Amino acid sequence: MYQPQIDLATGQMLGAEALIRWKNSQMGDISPAQFIPLAEETGLIGSIGHWAFMESCQKISKAENLPPDFCISVNLSAKQLKNPGLIEDIQEILETTGVSPLNVEVELTESVLVEDPEKVRDVLCRMRDIGLRVAVDDFGTGYSSFAYLKKFPISKLKIDRSFIKDIPHSSEDVAITKAIIALAHSLGMKVVAEGVENRDQVEFLILAQCDMAQGYFISRPDHLPNIRHMYDLGIF
Ligand code: C2E
Ligand code: CA
Ligand code: CA
């Protein structure tokens, strides 16, 4: 499934995050929060991650009427980042699907970035060199080290939805969200608010000059062909 990310200045859909789904005939829908950690333990994450990347690229290569700078975001797990053949795998997928790396972004959580900073920096630089963008997922929840923000080629911070949930009522969350937006902008990065569920949050984020938003208020994860027409959400 794909969840749109909209530009808070114009309401345009700038991209979408690919969120994997597993439908089991006996157990029904199984959440990625349950099976991704299992896949990491068993080593299946390599093939699942490859499938998710390939599927996302095929989807945008076939979709019609997407803006030329539309960006698909794909989540990468810690184990995938350790695969020495990761960049070659990604390049091969981009070549076979004919998708430009400029239309693809990878999402990595903070904890992944700080695990082995030297190695991670090397992989991120290789990603940047082939034209891929990198977003930091769930920003603010990991063992943050601001040092990596200046050392690593990162183009976007995604504010974790736990900070967005009680906005605008929680003065602490308001302060944290404003600080993350200021930090991102002063480092030349874009900032996305995750888990946006109501109009009050959107209004706050527009005033706070957050660049983009993603969440149930805008759209639940959906099929890409159904969400591509959502340029005017009636919230601006
Ligand atoms: P995430 O990357 O933080 O993805 C956002 C999660 O928040 C998604 O859950 C999404 O459906 C949910 N969400 C979006 N908007 C809202 C909202 O307004 N309110 C609330 N309460 N939730 C919202 P989902 O799809 O269950 O995915 C859970 C996690 O599983 C993801 O968290 C990500 O860490 C992981 N995941 C999903 N797909 C992949 C994948 O292809 N590869 C890897 N490695 N991990 C994945
Ligand atoms: Ca994500
Ligand atoms: Ca997230």
Short mmCIF file of C-alpha atoms and ligand atoms in Angstrom, two decimals:
data_model
loop_
_atom_site.label_atom_id
_atom_site.label_comp_id
_atom_site.label_asym_id
_atom_site.label_seq_id
_atom_site.Cartn_x
_atom_site.Cartn_y
_atom_site.Cartn_z
CA MET A 1 0.00 0.00 0.00
CA TYR A 2 1.04 3.60 -0.51
CA GLN A 3 0.38 6.57 1.76
CA PRO A 4 0.58 10.04 0.19
CA GLN A 5 2.83 12.81 1.43
CA ILE A 6 1.47 16.27 0.66
CA ASP A 7 3.09 19.67 0.33
CA LEU A 8 1.66 21.81 3.15
CA ALA A 9 2.15 24.99 1.12
CA THR A 10 0.13 23.87 -1.92
CA GLY A 11 -1.77 20.69 -0.99
CA GLN A 12 -0.10 18.81 -3.86
CA MET A 13 0.85 15.19 -3.47
CA LEU A 14 4.64 15.18 -3.71
CA GLY A 15 5.17 11.51 -3.02
CA ALA A 16 4.02 8.40 -1.21
CA GLU A 17 5.48 5.97 1.30
CA ALA A 18 5.38 2.26 0.42
CA LEU A 19 4.03 0.25 3.38
CA ILE A 20 4.22 -3.50 3.07
CA ARG A 21 1.18 -5.72 3.77
CA TRP A 22 0.94 -9.45 4.47
CA LYS A 23 -2.43 -11.09 3.97
CA ASN A 24 -2.44 -14.60 5.42
CA SER A 25 -5.32 -16.93 4.48
CA GLN A 26 -5.62 -18.29 8.04
CA MET A 27 -4.42 -15.41 10.20
CA GLY A 28 -5.80 -12.50 8.18
CA ASP A 29 -3.78 -9.27 7.90
CA ILE A 30 -0.48 -9.38 9.76
CA SER A 31 1.08 -6.02 10.67
CA PRO A 32 4.57 -5.23 9.37
CA ALA A 33 5.41 -4.19 12.94
CA GLN A 34 5.02 -7.90 13.79
CA PHE A 35 6.58 -9.63 10.79
CA ILE A 36 9.45 -7.26 9.88
CA PRO A 37 11.34 -7.99 13.16
CA LEU A 38 10.78 -11.73 12.55
CA ALA A 39 11.99 -11.39 8.96
CA GLU A 40 15.12 -9.65 10.27
CA GLU A 41 15.81 -12.51 12.71
CA THR A 42 15.29 -15.25 10.15
CA GLY A 43 17.20 -13.52 7.36
CA LEU A 44 14.09 -13.30 5.15
CA ILE A 45 14.28 -9.51 5.23
CA GLY A 46 16.70 -9.57 2.27
CA SER A 47 14.16 -11.04 -0.13
CA ILE A 48 11.20 -9.17 1.41
CA GLY A 49 13.09 -5.87 1.14
CA HIS A 50 14.11 -6.62 -2.45
CA TRP A 51 10.48 -7.42 -3.31
CA ALA A 52 9.21 -4.19 -1.64
CA PHE A 53 11.75 -2.05 -3.53
CA MET A 54 11.01 -3.76 -6.85
CA GLU A 55 7.23 -3.52 -6.36
CA SER A 56 7.44 0.21 -5.49
CA CYS A 57 9.57 0.98 -8.55
CA GLN A 58 7.29 -1.04 -10.83
CA LYS A 59 4.30 0.77 -9.41
CA ILE A 60 5.60 4.26 -10.21
CA SER A 61 7.01 3.18 -13.57
CA LYS A 62 3.50 2.06 -14.59
CA ALA A 63 1.46 4.80 -12.91
CA GLU A 64 0.11 7.50 -15.19
CA ASN A 65 -0.28 11.22 -14.50
CA LEU A 66 2.22 11.38 -11.64
CA PRO A 67 4.14 14.67 -11.41
CA PRO A 68 7.68 14.27 -12.87
CA ASP A 69 9.29 14.89 -9.47
CA PHE A 70 7.01 12.42 -7.62
CA CYS A 71 9.01 10.59 -4.97
CA ILE A 72 8.33 7.07 -3.70
CA SER A 73 9.70 6.37 -0.18
CA VAL A 74 10.81 2.85 0.69
CA ASN A 75 11.62 1.70 4.23
CA LEU A 76 14.95 -0.06 4.71
CA SER A 77 15.72 -2.09 7.81
CA ALA A 78 19.02 -2.29 9.70
CA LYS A 79 19.86 -5.72 8.27
CA GLN A 80 19.33 -4.55 4.70
CA LEU A 81 21.79 -1.72 5.23
CA LYS A 82 24.43 -4.26 6.25
CA ASN A 83 24.12 -6.14 2.95
CA PRO A 84 27.31 -5.30 1.02
CA GLY A 85 25.45 -5.76 -2.28
CA LEU A 86 22.61 -3.35 -1.37
CA ILE A 87 23.60 -0.49 -3.71
CA GLU A 88 24.13 -2.88 -6.63
CA ASP A 89 20.73 -4.48 -5.95
CA ILE A 90 19.05 -1.06 -5.92
CA GLN A 91 20.82 -0.01 -9.10
CA GLU A 92 19.71 -3.20 -10.83
CA ILE A 93 16.07 -2.63 -9.79
CA LEU A 94 16.21 0.98 -11.03
CA GLU A 95 17.66 -0.16 -14.36
CA THR A 96 15.16 -2.99 -14.94
CA THR A 97 12.16 -0.81 -14.04
CA GLY A 98 13.51 2.30 -15.80
CA VAL A 99 12.89 4.45 -12.69
CA SER A 100 15.15 7.45 -12.03
CA PRO A 101 16.86 7.45 -8.61
CA LEU A 102 15.62 11.04 -8.30
CA ASN A 103 12.10 9.63 -7.89
CA VAL A 104 13.09 7.32 -5.02
CA GLU A 105 13.85 7.95 -1.36
CA VAL A 106 14.86 5.50 1.34
CA GLU A 107 13.68 5.79 4.95
CA LEU A 108 16.00 4.76 7.76
CA THR A 109 15.35 5.08 11.48
CA GLU A 110 17.74 6.98 13.75
CA SER A 111 18.77 3.80 15.58
CA VAL A 112 20.01 2.35 12.27
CA LEU A 113 22.13 5.43 11.62
CA VAL A 114 23.95 5.40 14.94
CA GLU A 115 24.67 1.65 15.04
CA ASP A 116 27.85 1.66 12.96
CA PRO A 117 28.29 5.32 11.90
CA GLU A 118 31.37 4.88 9.69
CA LYS A 119 29.89 2.03 7.64
CA VAL A 120 26.48 3.70 7.48
CA ARG A 121 28.03 6.96 6.31
CA ASP A 122 29.79 5.08 3.53
CA VAL A 123 26.51 3.45 2.36
CA LEU A 124 24.61 6.75 2.55
CA CYS A 125 27.30 8.52 0.52
CA ARG A 126 27.06 5.80 -2.13
CA MET A 127 23.29 6.28 -2.18
CA ARG A 128 23.73 10.03 -2.62
CA ASP A 129 26.28 9.43 -5.39
CA ILE A 130 23.76 7.41 -7.41
CA GLY A 131 21.09 10.09 -6.83
CA LEU A 132 18.93 8.51 -4.11
CA ARG A 133 17.63 10.65 -1.27
CA VAL A 134 17.64 9.57 2.37
CA ALA A 135 15.00 10.40 5.00
CA VAL A 136 15.34 9.81 8.76
CA ASP A 137 12.23 7.99 9.96
CA ASP A 138 10.60 8.30 13.44
CA PHE A 139 12.87 11.28 14.14
CA GLY A 140 13.15 12.13 17.83
CA THR A 141 12.50 8.63 19.18
CA GLY A 142 15.91 7.00 18.74
CA TYR A 143 19.16 7.55 20.54
CA SER A 144 19.68 10.84 18.78
CA SER A 145 23.12 12.09 18.15
CA PHE A 146 23.07 15.43 16.40
CA ALA A 147 26.58 14.70 15.12
CA TYR A 148 25.24 12.34 12.44
CA LEU A 149 22.89 15.00 11.09
CA LYS A 150 25.81 17.08 9.84
CA LYS A 151 28.02 14.15 8.85
CA PHE A 152 25.51 12.11 6.85
CA PRO A 153 23.94 13.11 3.52
CA ILE A 154 20.32 13.31 4.74
CA SER A 155 17.67 15.25 2.85
CA LYS A 156 14.60 14.88 5.07
CA LEU A 157 13.51 14.40 8.70
CA LYS A 158 10.22 12.68 9.46
CA ILE A 159 8.82 13.86 12.82
CA ASP A 160 7.57 10.79 14.68
CA ARG A 161 3.83 10.59 15.09
CA SER A 162 4.09 10.44 18.89
CA PHE A 163 5.03 14.17 18.82
CA ILE A 164 2.18 15.03 16.42
CA LYS A 165 -0.58 13.11 18.26
CA ASP A 166 -1.38 15.73 20.95
CA ILE A 167 -0.68 18.85 18.90
CA PRO A 168 -1.79 21.62 19.34
CA HIS A 169 -2.85 20.90 22.97
CA SER A 170 0.44 19.64 24.37
CA SER A 171 2.83 22.57 24.87
CA GLU A 172 5.78 20.13 25.12
CA ASP A 173 4.95 18.49 21.78
CA VAL A 174 4.41 21.91 20.18
CA ALA A 175 7.86 22.99 21.39
CA ILE A 176 9.55 19.76 20.21
CA THR A 177 7.87 19.88 16.79
CA LYS A 178 8.83 23.54 16.25
CA ALA A 179 12.41 22.75 17.29
CA ILE A 180 12.68 19.81 14.85
CA ILE A 181 11.33 21.99 12.01
CA ALA A 182 13.86 24.75 12.81
CA LEU A 183 16.69 22.21 13.09
CA ALA A 184 15.83 20.59 9.74
CA HIS A 185 15.56 23.91 7.94
CA SER A 186 18.77 25.30 9.37
CA LEU A 187 20.58 22.19 8.09
CA GLY A 188 18.98 22.56 4.65
CA MET A 189 16.65 19.57 5.06
CA LYS A 190 12.94 19.15 4.39
CA VAL A 191 10.66 18.07 7.22
CA VAL A 192 7.60 15.81 7.15
CA ALA A 193 5.05 15.35 9.96
CA GLU A 194 3.87 11.75 10.33
CA GLY A 195 0.55 10.53 11.76
CA VAL A 196 -1.46 13.67 10.95
CA GLU A 197 -5.02 12.77 11.94
CA ASN A 198 -6.98 16.04 12.12
CA ARG A 199 -7.42 19.55 10.76
CA ASP A 200 -6.04 21.27 13.89
CA GLN A 201 -2.73 19.48 13.37
CA VAL A 202 -2.63 20.52 9.70
CA GLU A 203 -3.33 24.16 10.61
CA PHE A 204 -0.62 24.13 13.27
CA LEU A 205 1.90 22.54 10.90
CA ILE A 206 1.20 25.09 8.15
CA LEU A 207 1.78 27.96 10.62
CA ALA A 208 4.93 26.27 11.92
CA GLN A 209 6.22 26.06 8.32
CA CYS A 210 6.48 22.30 8.24
CA ASP A 211 7.06 21.30 4.60
CA MET A 212 5.02 18.14 4.26
CA ALA A 213 2.43 15.98 6.01
CA GLN A 214 1.40 12.35 5.97
CA GLY A 215 -1.37 10.63 7.93
CA TYR A 216 -4.91 9.32 8.11
CA PHE A 217 -6.41 12.84 7.82
CA ILE A 218 -4.89 13.11 4.35
CA SER A 219 -5.25 9.46 3.37
CA ARG A 220 -4.88 5.99 4.82
CA PRO A 221 -2.40 3.80 2.96
CA ASP A 222 -4.11 2.98 -0.34
CA HIS A 223 -3.51 1.78 -3.88
CA LEU A 224 -1.45 4.33 -5.79
CA PRO A 225 -3.94 4.70 -8.70
CA ASN A 226 -6.65 5.72 -6.21
CA ILE A 227 -4.65 8.42 -4.51
CA ARG A 228 -2.89 10.03 -7.43
CA HIS A 229 -5.75 12.45 -8.06
CA MET A 230 -5.66 13.88 -4.55
CA TYR A 231 -4.19 17.23 -5.47
CA ASP A 232 -6.99 19.18 -3.85
CA LEU A 233 -7.97 17.81 -0.46
CA GLY A 234 -10.20 20.73 0.40
CA ILE A 235 -8.12 21.61 3.44
CA PHE A 236 -6.41 24.73 2.14
P1 C2E B 1 6.66 3.57 9.70
O1 C2E B 1 7.72 3.53 8.66
O2 C2E B 1 6.80 4.57 10.81
O3 C2E B 1 5.30 3.76 8.92
C1 C2E B 1 4.23 4.53 9.36
C2 C2E B 1 3.16 3.69 10.03
O4 C2E B 1 2.17 4.55 10.59
C3 C2E B 1 2.40 2.79 9.06
O5 C2E B 1 2.04 1.60 9.76
C4 C2E B 1 1.17 3.61 8.73
O6 C2E B 1 0.07 2.85 8.26
C5 C2E B 1 0.90 4.24 10.07
N1 C2E B 1 0.15 5.49 9.96
C6 C2E B 1 0.12 6.34 8.93
N2 C2E B 1 -0.64 7.42 9.19
C7 C2E B 1 -1.11 7.26 10.45
C8 C2E B 1 -1.96 8.06 11.32
O7 C2E B 1 -2.45 9.13 10.96
N3 C2E B 1 -2.18 7.56 12.56
C9 C2E B 1 -1.68 6.37 13.00
N4 C2E B 1 -1.97 5.97 14.23
N5 C2E B 1 -0.86 5.59 12.21
C10 C2E B 1 -0.58 6.05 10.96
P2 C2E B 1 2.27 0.17 9.12
O8 C2E B 1 1.93 0.20 7.68
O9 C2E B 1 1.55 -0.79 10.02
O10 C2E B 1 3.83 -0.04 9.24
C11 C2E B 1 4.46 -0.20 10.49
C12 C2E B 1 5.96 -0.20 10.36
O11 C2E B 1 6.44 -1.36 9.65
C13 C2E B 1 6.50 0.98 9.58
O12 C2E B 1 6.52 2.11 10.41
C14 C2E B 1 7.88 0.47 9.18
O13 C2E B 1 8.79 0.62 10.23
C15 C2E B 1 7.63 -1.01 8.96
N6 C2E B 1 7.49 -1.25 7.51
C16 C2E B 1 6.41 -1.11 6.70
N7 C2E B 1 6.71 -1.45 5.42
C17 C2E B 1 8.03 -1.81 5.41
C18 C2E B 1 8.94 -2.27 4.40
O14 C2E B 1 8.62 -2.40 3.20
N8 C2E B 1 10.23 -2.55 4.81
C19 C2E B 1 10.63 -2.39 6.11
N9 C2E B 1 11.91 -2.67 6.41
N10 C2E B 1 9.80 -1.96 7.07
C20 C2E B 1 8.52 -1.67 6.75
CA CA B 2 8.69 4.89 7.35
CA CA B 3 7.70 6.56 10.83
#
